[in-house]
CSV table of C-alpha atoms in Angstrom, one decimal:
chain,number,residue,atom,x,y,z
J,1,UNK,CA,-67.0,112.1,92.0
J,2,UNK,CA,-64.3,112.9,90.3
J,3,UNK,CA,-61.3,115.2,92.6
J,4,UNK,CA,-60.6,118.5,91.7
J,5,UNK,CA,-57.2,119.6,91.3
J,6,UNK,CA,-56.5,123.2,92.4
J,7,UNK,CA,-54.2,123.9,89.7
J,8,UNK,CA,-55.9,125.6,86.8
J,9,UNK,CA,-54.0,124.4,83.8
J,10,UNK,CA,-54.2,120.8,85.3
J,11,UNK,CA,-58.2,121.1,85.9
J,12,UNK,CA,-58.8,122.6,82.2
J,13,UNK,CA,-56.9,119.1,81.1
J,14,UNK,CA,-59.7,116.9,83.1
J,15,UNK,CA,-62.4,119.1,82.5
J,16,UNK,CA,-61.3,118.3,78.6
J,17,UNK,CA,-60.7,114.6,79.2
J,18,UNK,CA,-64.3,114.4,81.4
J,19,UNK,CA,-65.8,116.2,77.9
J,20,UNK,CA,-64.1,113.5,76.0
J,21,UNK,CA,-65.1,110.4,78.0
J,22,UNK,CA,-69.0,111.4,77.8
J,23,UNK,CA,-68.6,111.7,73.9
J,24,UNK,CA,-67.0,108.3,73.8
J,25,UNK,CA,-69.6,106.8,76.2
J,26,UNK,CA,-72.1,107.8,73.9
J,27,UNK,CA,-70.8,106.7,71.0
J,28,UNK,CA,-70.7,103.8,72.4
J,29,UNK,CA,-74.3,103.7,74.1
J,30,UNK,CA,-77.3,102.3,72.3
J,31,UNK,CA,-80.0,104.3,71.2
J,32,UNK,CA,-82.9,102.6,73.2
J,33,UNK,CA,-86.5,103.0,72.6
J,34,UNK,CA,-88.0,105.6,75.0
J,35,UNK,CA,-92.0,104.5,75.7
J,36,UNK,CA,-94.1,107.3,75.7
J,37,UNK,CA,-97.9,107.9,75.9
J,38,UNK,CA,-100.4,105.5,74.3
J,39,UNK,CA,-101.9,106.2,71.3
J,40,UNK,CA,-104.5,104.6,68.8
J,41,UNK,CA,-105.8,106.2,65.0
J,42,UNK,CA,-108.5,108.1,64.9
J,43,UNK,CA,-109.9,105.5,62.0
J,44,UNK,CA,-108.5,103.1,59.5
J,45,UNK,CA,-105.4,103.9,58.1
J,46,UNK,CA,-102.2,102.9,56.7
J,47,UNK,CA,-98.8,102.7,58.5
J,48,UNK,CA,-95.3,102.1,57.2
J,49,UNK,CA,-91.9,101.4,58.4
J,50,UNK,CA,-90.5,103.4,56.2
J,51,UNK,CA,-90.8,107.1,56.3
J,52,UNK,CA,-90.5,108.0,52.6
J,53,UNK,CA,-93.1,105.3,51.3
J,54,UNK,CA,-95.6,106.7,54.2
J,55,UNK,CA,-95.2,110.5,53.1
J,56,UNK,CA,-95.8,109.2,49.4
J,57,UNK,CA,-98.8,107.2,50.0
J,58,UNK,CA,-100.2,110.3,51.4
J,59,UNK,CA,-98.8,113.4,49.5
J,60,UNK,CA,-102.4,114.4,47.2
J,61,UNK,CA,-100.1,116.4,45.4
J,62,UNK,CA,-99.1,113.1,43.6
J,63,UNK,CA,-100.7,112.4,40.5
J,64,UNK,CA,-100.1,108.1,41.2
J,65,UNK,CA,-101.7,108.5,44.2
J,66,UNK,CA,-105.0,107.0,42.6
J,67,UNK,CA,-103.3,104.3,40.6
J,68,UNK,CA,-103.7,100.9,43.0
J,69,UNK,CA,-100.8,99.1,41.3
J,70,UNK,CA,-98.6,101.8,41.9
J,71,UNK,CA,-100.0,101.9,45.9
J,72,UNK,CA,-99.7,98.4,46.6
J,73,UNK,CA,-96.2,98.1,45.1
J,74,UNK,CA,-95.1,101.1,47.7
J,75,UNK,CA,-96.9,99.3,50.8
J,76,UNK,CA,-95.1,96.1,49.9
J,77,UNK,CA,-92.0,97.8,49.2
J,78,UNK,CA,-92.1,100.7,52.6
J,79,UNK,CA,-93.8,97.6,55.0
J,80,UNK,CA,-96.7,99.5,55.3
J,81,UNK,CA,-99.8,97.8,57.9
J,82,UNK,CA,-103.4,98.6,57.7
J,83,UNK,CA,-104.1,99.6,61.5
J,84,UNK,CA,-107.7,99.6,63.0
J,85,UNK,CA,-108.6,101.8,65.7
J,86,UNK,CA,-108.3,99.0,68.6
J,87,UNK,CA,-105.1,98.5,68.0
J,88,UNK,CA,-102.9,100.0,71.1
J,89,UNK,CA,-99.4,102.4,70.5
J,90,UNK,CA,-97.0,103.7,72.3
J,91,UNK,CA,-94.7,106.1,70.7
J,92,UNK,CA,-90.8,105.7,70.4
J,93,UNK,CA,-89.8,109.0,68.8
J,94,UNK,CA,-90.2,111.7,66.2
J,95,UNK,CA,-88.4,110.8,63.2
J,96,UNK,CA,-88.3,113.3,59.7
J,97,UNK,CA,-91.5,114.5,61.5
J,98,UNK,CA,-93.4,111.7,61.9
J,99,UNK,CA,-94.1,109.9,65.1
J,100,UNK,CA,-92.4,106.9,65.4
J,101,UNK,CA,-95.0,104.0,67.0
J,102,UNK,CA,-95.0,100.2,67.9
J,103,UNK,CA,-97.5,97.9,69.2
J,104,UNK,CA,-98.3,97.6,72.7
J,105,UNK,CA,-97.9,94.7,73.7
J,106,UNK,CA,-95.8,94.0,71.2
J,107,UNK,CA,-96.5,91.9,68.3
J,108,UNK,CA,-94.4,89.3,66.8
J,109,UNK,CA,-93.3,90.4,63.0
J,110,UNK,CA,-94.8,93.7,63.7
J,111,UNK,CA,-91.5,96.2,63.4
J,112,UNK,CA,-92.0,100.2,64.6
J,113,UNK,CA,-94.0,102.0,62.4
J,114,UNK,CA,-94.5,105.6,61.0
J,115,UNK,CA,-97.5,107.5,61.4
J,116,UNK,CA,-99.3,110.5,60.6
J,117,UNK,CA,-99.2,113.1,63.1
J,118,UNK,CA,-103.1,113.6,61.8
J,119,UNK,CA,-104.2,109.8,61.9
J,120,UNK,CA,-103.1,109.5,65.5
J,121,UNK,CA,-105.2,110.3,68.6
J,122,UNK,CA,-103.3,110.6,72.7
J,123,UNK,CA,-105.6,108.4,74.9
J,124,UNK,CA,-103.4,109.3,78.1
J,125,UNK,CA,-104.1,113.1,77.4
J,126,UNK,CA,-107.1,114.6,79.9
J,127,UNK,CA,-109.5,116.3,77.4
J,128,UNK,CA,-111.1,119.9,78.3
J,129,UNK,CA,-114.9,119.5,78.1
J,130,UNK,CA,-117.8,121.6,79.0
J,131,UNK,CA,-121.0,119.0,80.1
J,132,UNK,CA,-120.2,116.0,78.2
J,133,UNK,CA,-117.8,112.8,79.0
J,134,UNK,CA,-114.1,113.1,77.7
J,135,UNK,CA,-115.0,110.7,75.3
J,136,UNK,CA,-118.0,111.7,73.9
J,137,UNK,CA,-117.8,112.7,70.1
J,138,UNK,CA,-117.1,116.1,68.9
J,139,UNK,CA,-120.5,117.5,66.9
J,140,UNK,CA,-119.3,120.1,64.1
J,141,UNK,CA,-122.7,122.6,63.7
J,142,UNK,CA,-123.8,122.6,59.8
J,143,UNK,CA,-123.6,125.8,58.0
J,144,UNK,CA,-126.4,128.5,57.7
J,145,UNK,CA,-126.7,130.2,54.7
J,146,UNK,CA,-125.8,133.9,54.6
J,147,UNK,CA,-128.7,136.2,55.1
J,148,UNK,CA,-129.0,138.7,52.6
J,149,UNK,CA,-126.6,141.8,52.4
J,150,UNK,CA,-124.0,139.4,54.4
J,151,UNK,CA,-120.6,138.9,54.1
J,152,UNK,CA,-119.6,135.2,52.4
J,153,UNK,CA,-116.5,135.0,54.3
J,154,UNK,CA,-118.1,136.5,57.5
J,155,UNK,CA,-120.8,133.7,57.1
J,156,UNK,CA,-118.8,131.3,56.3
J,157,UNK,CA,-116.5,132.5,59.4
J,158,UNK,CA,-119.6,132.4,61.8
J,159,UNK,CA,-120.3,128.9,60.3
J,160,UNK,CA,-116.7,127.6,61.5
J,161,UNK,CA,-116.6,128.8,65.1
J,162,UNK,CA,-118.5,126.8,67.7
J,163,UNK,CA,-121.3,127.2,69.3
J,164,UNK,CA,-121.3,128.2,72.9
J,165,UNK,CA,-123.1,125.2,74.2
J,166,UNK,CA,-121.4,122.4,72.1
J,167,UNK,CA,-118.3,120.9,74.1
J,168,UNK,CA,-114.7,122.2,73.1
J,169,UNK,CA,-112.2,119.6,72.7
J,170,UNK,CA,-108.4,120.7,72.2
J,171,UNK,CA,-106.6,118.4,70.9
J,172,UNK,CA,-103.2,117.7,72.0
J,173,UNK,CA,-100.3,118.8,69.5
J,174,UNK,CA,-97.1,117.3,69.8
J,175,UNK,CA,-94.2,119.5,71.0
J,176,UNK,CA,-91.2,119.8,68.7
J,177,UNK,CA,-88.6,117.4,68.6
J,178,UNK,CA,-86.1,117.9,71.0
J,179,UNK,CA,-82.4,117.2,70.5
J,180,UNK,CA,-82.8,114.0,72.5
J,181,UNK,CA,-80.0,111.6,73.3
J,182,UNK,CA,-80.8,109.7,69.8
J,183,UNK,CA,-79.4,113.0,68.0
J,184,UNK,CA,-76.9,113.8,70.0
J,185,UNK,CA,-75.5,110.3,69.9
J,186,UNK,CA,-75.8,110.4,65.6
J,187,UNK,CA,-73.6,113.4,65.9
J,188,UNK,CA,-71.1,112.0,67.8
J,189,UNK,CA,-71.3,108.9,65.9
J,190,UNK,CA,-70.7,111.0,62.3
J,191,UNK,CA,-67.8,112.6,64.1
J,192,UNK,CA,-66.3,109.8,65.1
J,193,UNK,CA,-66.4,108.1,61.9
J,194,UNK,CA,-65.2,111.0,60.2
J,195,UNK,CA,-62.4,111.3,62.7
J,196,UNK,CA,-61.4,107.2,62.2
J,197,UNK,CA,-62.1,107.7,58.7
J,198,UNK,CA,-58.9,109.9,58.7
J,199,UNK,CA,-56.6,108.5,61.2
J,200,UNK,CA,-57.4,105.4,59.1
J,201,UNK,CA,-56.4,107.1,55.6
J,202,UNK,CA,-53.3,108.9,57.5
J,203,UNK,CA,-52.3,105.7,59.0
J,204,UNK,CA,-52.4,103.4,55.6
J,205,UNK,CA,-50.3,106.5,53.9
J,206,UNK,CA,-47.5,106.4,56.5
J,207,UNK,CA,-47.5,102.8,56.4
J,208,UNK,CA,-46.6,103.1,52.5
J,209,UNK,CA,-44.0,105.2,52.5
J,210,UNK,CA,-42.2,103.6,55.3
J,211,UNK,CA,-42.6,100.5,52.8
J,212,UNK,CA,-41.4,102.3,50.2
J,213,UNK,CA,-38.4,103.8,52.1
J,214,UNK,CA,-37.6,100.3,53.3
J,215,UNK,CA,-37.7,99.0,49.5
J,216,UNK,CA,-36.3,101.5,48.0
J,217,UNK,CA,-33.1,101.3,50.6
J,218,UNK,CA,-32.9,97.6,49.7
J,219,UNK,CA,-32.6,98.0,46.4
J,220,UNK,CA,-30.2,101.0,46.8
J,221,UNK,CA,-27.5,98.8,48.7
J,222,UNK,CA,-28.5,95.8,47.0
J,223,UNK,CA,-27.1,98.2,43.6
J,224,UNK,CA,-24.3,99.6,45.7
J,225,UNK,CA,-22.7,95.9,46.8
J,226,UNK,CA,-23.1,94.9,43.4
J,227,UNK,CA,-21.0,97.9,41.9
J,228,UNK,CA,-18.3,97.9,44.3
J,229,UNK,CA,-17.8,94.3,44.2
J,230,UNK,CA,-17.6,94.6,40.3
J,231,UNK,CA,-14.8,96.9,40.7
J,232,UNK,CA,-13.2,94.6,43.2
J,233,UNK,CA,-13.1,92.2,40.3
J,234,UNK,CA,-11.6,94.4,38.0
J,235,UNK,CA,-9.0,95.4,40.0
J,236,UNK,CA,-8.0,91.8,40.9
J,237,UNK,CA,-4.7,92.7,40.1
J,238,UNK,CA,-3.8,95.4,41.6
J,239,UNK,CA,-5.1,94.1,45.1
J,240,UNK,CA,-3.2,91.3,44.4
J,241,UNK,CA,0.1,93.1,44.1
J,242,UNK,CA,-0.8,95.4,46.9
J,243,UNK,CA,-1.2,92.4,49.0
J,244,UNK,CA,2.1,91.3,48.5
J,245,UNK,CA,4.1,94.0,48.7
J,246,UNK,CA,1.9,94.6,52.5
J,247,UNK,CA,2.8,90.8,53.1
J,248,UNK,CA,6.4,90.9,51.5
J,249,UNK,CA,8.0,93.9,51.1
J,250,UNK,CA,7.1,95.4,54.4
J,251,UNK,CA,7.4,92.3,56.5
J,252,UNK,CA,10.7,92.5,55.2
J,253,UNK,CA,11.4,96.3,56.6
J,254,UNK,CA,9.8,95.1,60.1
J,255,UNK,CA,6.1,96.8,59.6
J,256,UNK,CA,3.3,94.5,60.3
J,257,UNK,CA,1.9,93.5,57.3
J,258,UNK,CA,-1.5,92.9,58.5
J,259,UNK,CA,-1.7,97.3,59.2
J,260,UNK,CA,-0.2,97.7,56.1
J,261,UNK,CA,-2.7,95.6,54.1
J,262,UNK,CA,-5.5,97.5,56.2
J,263,UNK,CA,-4.1,100.6,55.0
J,264,UNK,CA,-4.3,99.5,51.4
J,265,UNK,CA,-7.6,99.0,51.3
J,266,UNK,CA,-8.9,101.9,53.2
J,267,UNK,CA,-6.7,103.6,50.6
J,268,UNK,CA,-8.0,101.4,47.2
J,269,UNK,CA,-12.1,102.1,49.0
J,270,UNK,CA,-11.3,105.9,49.6
J,271,UNK,CA,-9.6,106.4,45.9
J,272,UNK,CA,-11.7,103.7,43.7
J,273,UNK,CA,-14.9,102.6,45.5
J,274,UNK,CA,-16.7,105.4,47.0
J,275,UNK,CA,-16.2,107.9,44.0
J,276,UNK,CA,-17.8,105.8,41.7
J,277,UNK,CA,-20.6,105.0,44.3
J,278,UNK,CA,-20.7,109.0,44.3
J,279,UNK,CA,-21.3,109.1,40.8
J,280,UNK,CA,-24.3,107.0,41.1
J,281,UNK,CA,-25.5,108.6,43.9
J,282,UNK,CA,-25.2,105.5,46.1
J,283,UNK,CA,-22.3,106.6,48.7
J,284,UNK,CA,-25.1,107.0,51.4
J,285,UNK,CA,-25.1,103.0,51.4
J,286,UNK,CA,-21.5,102.6,51.5
J,287,UNK,CA,-21.8,102.4,56.0
J,288,UNK,CA,-24.1,99.4,55.0
J,289,UNK,CA,-22.1,97.4,52.5
J,290,UNK,CA,-18.5,98.2,54.0
J,291,UNK,CA,-18.1,94.5,55.9
J,292,UNK,CA,-19.0,92.9,52.8
J,293,UNK,CA,-16.6,94.5,50.2
J,294,UNK,CA,-13.8,94.3,53.1
J,295,UNK,CA,-14.5,90.9,53.0
J,296,UNK,CA,-14.5,90.2,49.4
J,297,UNK,CA,-11.4,92.2,48.6
J,298,UNK,CA,-10.0,89.8,51.0
J,299,UNK,CA,-11.2,86.8,49.3
J,300,UNK,CA,-9.8,88.0,45.7
J,301,UNK,CA,-7.1,89.4,47.1
J,302,UNK,CA,-5.7,86.1,48.5
J,303,UNK,CA,-7.6,83.6,46.2
J,304,UNK,CA,-4.6,81.1,44.5
J,305,UNK,CA,-5.8,78.1,42.6
J,306,UNK,CA,-3.7,75.3,43.4
J,307,UNK,CA,-2.3,73.3,40.4
J,308,UNK,CA,-0.8,69.4,40.7
J,309,UNK,CA,1.3,70.1,38.2
J,310,UNK,CA,3.6,73.2,39.6
J,311,UNK,CA,6.4,71.0,41.0
J,312,UNK,CA,7.1,69.4,37.1
J,313,UNK,CA,8.6,73.3,36.4
J,314,UNK,CA,11.6,74.0,37.7
J,315,UNK,CA,13.0,77.5,36.8
J,316,UNK,CA,16.7,78.2,36.8
J,317,UNK,CA,18.2,80.1,39.8
J,318,UNK,CA,18.6,83.5,39.6
J,319,UNK,CA,22.1,85.3,39.2
J,320,UNK,CA,23.0,89.1,39.3
J,321,UNK,CA,25.4,88.4,35.8
J,322,UNK,CA,22.3,86.9,33.9
J,323,UNK,CA,22.3,88.1,30.3
J,324,UNK,CA,19.0,89.1,29.0
J,325,UNK,CA,18.0,86.1,27.0
J,326,UNK,CA,19.1,83.9,30.6
J,327,UNK,CA,16.9,86.8,33.0
J,328,UNK,CA,13.8,86.5,30.3
J,329,UNK,CA,13.9,82.3,30.3
J,330,UNK,CA,14.1,82.8,34.3
J,331,UNK,CA,10.6,85.0,34.1
J,332,UNK,CA,9.5,82.5,31.8
J,333,UNK,CA,10.2,79.4,34.2
J,334,UNK,CA,7.8,81.7,37.0
J,335,UNK,CA,5.1,82.2,35.1
J,336,UNK,CA,5.6,78.6,33.9
J,337,UNK,CA,5.6,77.9,37.6
J,338,UNK,CA,2.3,79.2,38.2
J,339,UNK,CA,0.6,77.5,35.6
J,340,UNK,CA,0.7,80.2,32.5
J,341,UNK,CA,1.5,79.1,29.3
J,342,UNK,CA,4.5,81.1,27.7
J,343,UNK,CA,5.8,82.4,24.9
J,344,UNK,CA,8.0,85.4,23.6
J,345,UNK,CA,7.6,88.2,21.6
J,346,UNK,CA,9.8,89.5,19.2
J,347,UNK,CA,13.8,89.3,19.8
J,348,UNK,CA,15.3,87.9,23.6
J,349,UNK,CA,18.0,89.8,23.3
J,350,UNK,CA,16.7,93.3,23.6
J,351,UNK,CA,16.3,95.1,27.1
J,352,UNK,CA,12.7,95.1,27.4
J,353,UNK,CA,11.5,91.9,25.7
J,354,UNK,CA,7.7,91.3,26.0
J,355,UNK,CA,6.7,87.5,27.3
J,356,UNK,CA,3.2,86.4,26.2
J,357,UNK,CA,1.7,84.4,28.8
J,358,UNK,CA,-2.0,82.6,28.3
J,359,UNK,CA,-3.7,80.6,31.2
J,360,UNK,CA,-7.5,79.8,30.9
J,361,UNK,CA,-8.6,82.6,27.9
J,362,UNK,CA,-6.3,85.0,30.1
J,363,UNK,CA,-3.8,86.9,28.4
J,364,UNK,CA,-1.0,88.3,30.3
J,365,UNK,CA,2.1,90.5,28.7
J,366,UNK,CA,4.6,90.4,30.7
J,367,UNK,CA,8.0,92.9,29.8
J,368,UNK,CA,11.1,92.3,31.4
J,369,UNK,CA,14.0,95.1,32.0
J,370,UNK,CA,16.9,93.2,31.7
J,371,UNK,CA,19.3,95.9,32.3
J,372,UNK,CA,20.6,97.4,35.8
J,373,UNK,CA,19.6,101.1,35.3
J,374,UNK,CA,16.4,102.3,37.2
J,375,UNK,CA,13.0,101.7,35.0
J,376,UNK,CA,11.7,104.6,33.4
J,377,UNK,CA,8.7,106.1,32.0
J,378,UNK,CA,9.0,104.9,28.3
J,379,UNK,CA,9.0,101.3,29.0
J,380,UNK,CA,6.2,100.9,31.1
J,381,UNK,CA,5.0,103.0,27.8
J,382,UNK,CA,5.9,100.3,25.8
J,383,UNK,CA,4.2,97.7,28.0
J,384,UNK,CA,1.0,99.8,27.6
J,385,UNK,CA,1.3,99.7,23.4
J,386,UNK,CA,2.5,95.9,23.7
J,387,UNK,CA,-0.9,94.8,25.7
J,388,UNK,CA,-3.0,96.9,23.5
J,389,UNK,CA,-1.2,95.5,20.0
J,390,UNK,CA,-1.7,91.7,21.6
J,391,UNK,CA,-4.9,92.6,23.1
J,392,UNK,CA,-3.9,91.5,26.3
J,393,UNK,CA,-6.1,91.8,29.8
J,394,UNK,CA,-2.9,92.2,32.2
J,395,UNK,CA,0.1,94.2,31.3
J,396,UNK,CA,3.0,93.8,33.6
J,397,UNK,CA,7.1,95.0,34.2
J,398,UNK,CA,8.9,92.9,35.4
J,399,UNK,CA,12.8,94.1,36.6
J,400,UNK,CA,15.6,93.6,39.2
J,401,UNK,CA,16.9,97.4,39.0
J,402,UNK,CA,14.3,99.8,40.6
J,403,UNK,CA,12.0,101.9,38.8
J,404,UNK,CA,11.9,105.8,38.9
J,405,UNK,CA,8.4,107.8,40.0
J,406,UNK,CA,7.5,108.6,37.0
J,407,UNK,CA,7.3,105.0,36.0
J,408,UNK,CA,5.9,104.5,39.1
J,409,UNK,CA,3.0,106.5,38.3
J,410,UNK,CA,2.4,105.9,35.0
J,411,UNK,CA,2.2,102.1,35.9
J,412,UNK,CA,-0.7,103.0,38.7
J,413,UNK,CA,-2.8,105.4,36.2
J,414,UNK,CA,-2.8,102.9,33.3
J,415,UNK,CA,-3.0,100.2,35.8
J,416,UNK,CA,0.1,98.7,34.5
J,417,UNK,CA,1.9,96.4,37.1
J,418,UNK,CA,5.5,97.4,38.3
J,419,UNK,CA,7.1,94.2,40.1
J,420,UNK,CA,10.2,92.9,41.2
J,421,UNK,CA,11.1,89.3,39.9
J,422,UNK,CA,10.8,88.1,43.4
J,423,UNK,CA,6.8,88.7,43.3
J,424,UNK,CA,6.5,87.8,40.0
J,425,UNK,CA,5.9,83.6,40.8
J,426,UNK,CA,3.3,84.8,43.7
J,427,UNK,CA,1.5,88.0,41.6
J,428,UNK,CA,1.1,85.2,38.5
J,429,UNK,CA,-0.3,81.7,40.5
J,430,UNK,CA,-3.3,84.1,42.5
J,431,UNK,CA,-4.3,85.8,39.0
J,432,UNK,CA,-7.5,83.7,37.7
J,433,UNK,CA,-9.6,84.2,35.1
J,434,UNK,CA,-12.5,85.4,36.8
J,435,UNK,CA,-11.4,87.9,38.8
J,436,UNK,CA,-10.5,90.7,36.5
J,437,UNK,CA,-13.1,92.0,33.8
């Protein structure tokens, strides 16, 4: 016996748990046949394993009931048997208004059959008799013709009434089917099936939703990574320039190059990559792809293809008193040392001379500023025009003089690299065609 808990809430909870446990037990319990009284048929009749077939065979309103072919087919379909009074039966249950009996003792191949209630008699029920044995047949009095002046209906009523001297047999009638274990179990089975179907449908829907979210997240991360790496490749020249500044310019001033380079990478991601991802609604995947993008930025900014013939080219040494022609030749030597084929575009004696450099199908214009005064915004604008006129992919302004703030801002906005001549060779050696879109 289960122990009771004095607390009211906990007691109600355990009561509900016991009710559900009994209900689950009823779902698992098989429906056993409950043997009843012994029965026999009153006369030779037909019993079927299908209650619908038995009702159809005994339906007197059916016009096909007298058709032998139809009756034969119905008996074969409903597993019907011809039953004689010498056979003994025991009741299992009442289903659909018909008693379900099985043979006693069981006969191999003989399933439980449905009988018409009017065709069977209970052998164990005591019969109330007066003056005769229980098994004495009941006699029906013959009707007498009505006398003159008597109502025929009253005469028929008197004829149907038994004589006081004749034995009266009270037939036992089956009580209404109670709510037995089978009915309760069937109800719980239906309820359990409905609940199980609902749970399975909800579980399947949840799994499909999770799978959809996983697939969409995977595709989103993949698209965001592809977009970010494409932007990194397009800005390879800018990244190379910033890495050169971080490892040479900052080191010369006593700063840590690694920290400065990390600042440059963070700024590039904040100002270039994240706005582009936000424009396509992919900024939420940045945390998942950040490490891969940083690794790609490091690979692009440090990638340089070695050339075995670089030692064959020896640029002239730099001197502060170089003329315009000598300074342009010096810059061309630096480009050739980095593996570029160079030629001049225009007169080399001008203050801003343009050099056209090509390598592996990639073209670059380098505008050399040979004067000592600072490089202004107009020089950067001339380099932009030269890049457009010569259909070059990269534009660079090289000078030994400093740049004005306006020139630096225009170079950054128009993707023109403003370099000192000491940075030109390393910048040119790290630029490759696949890295610049």
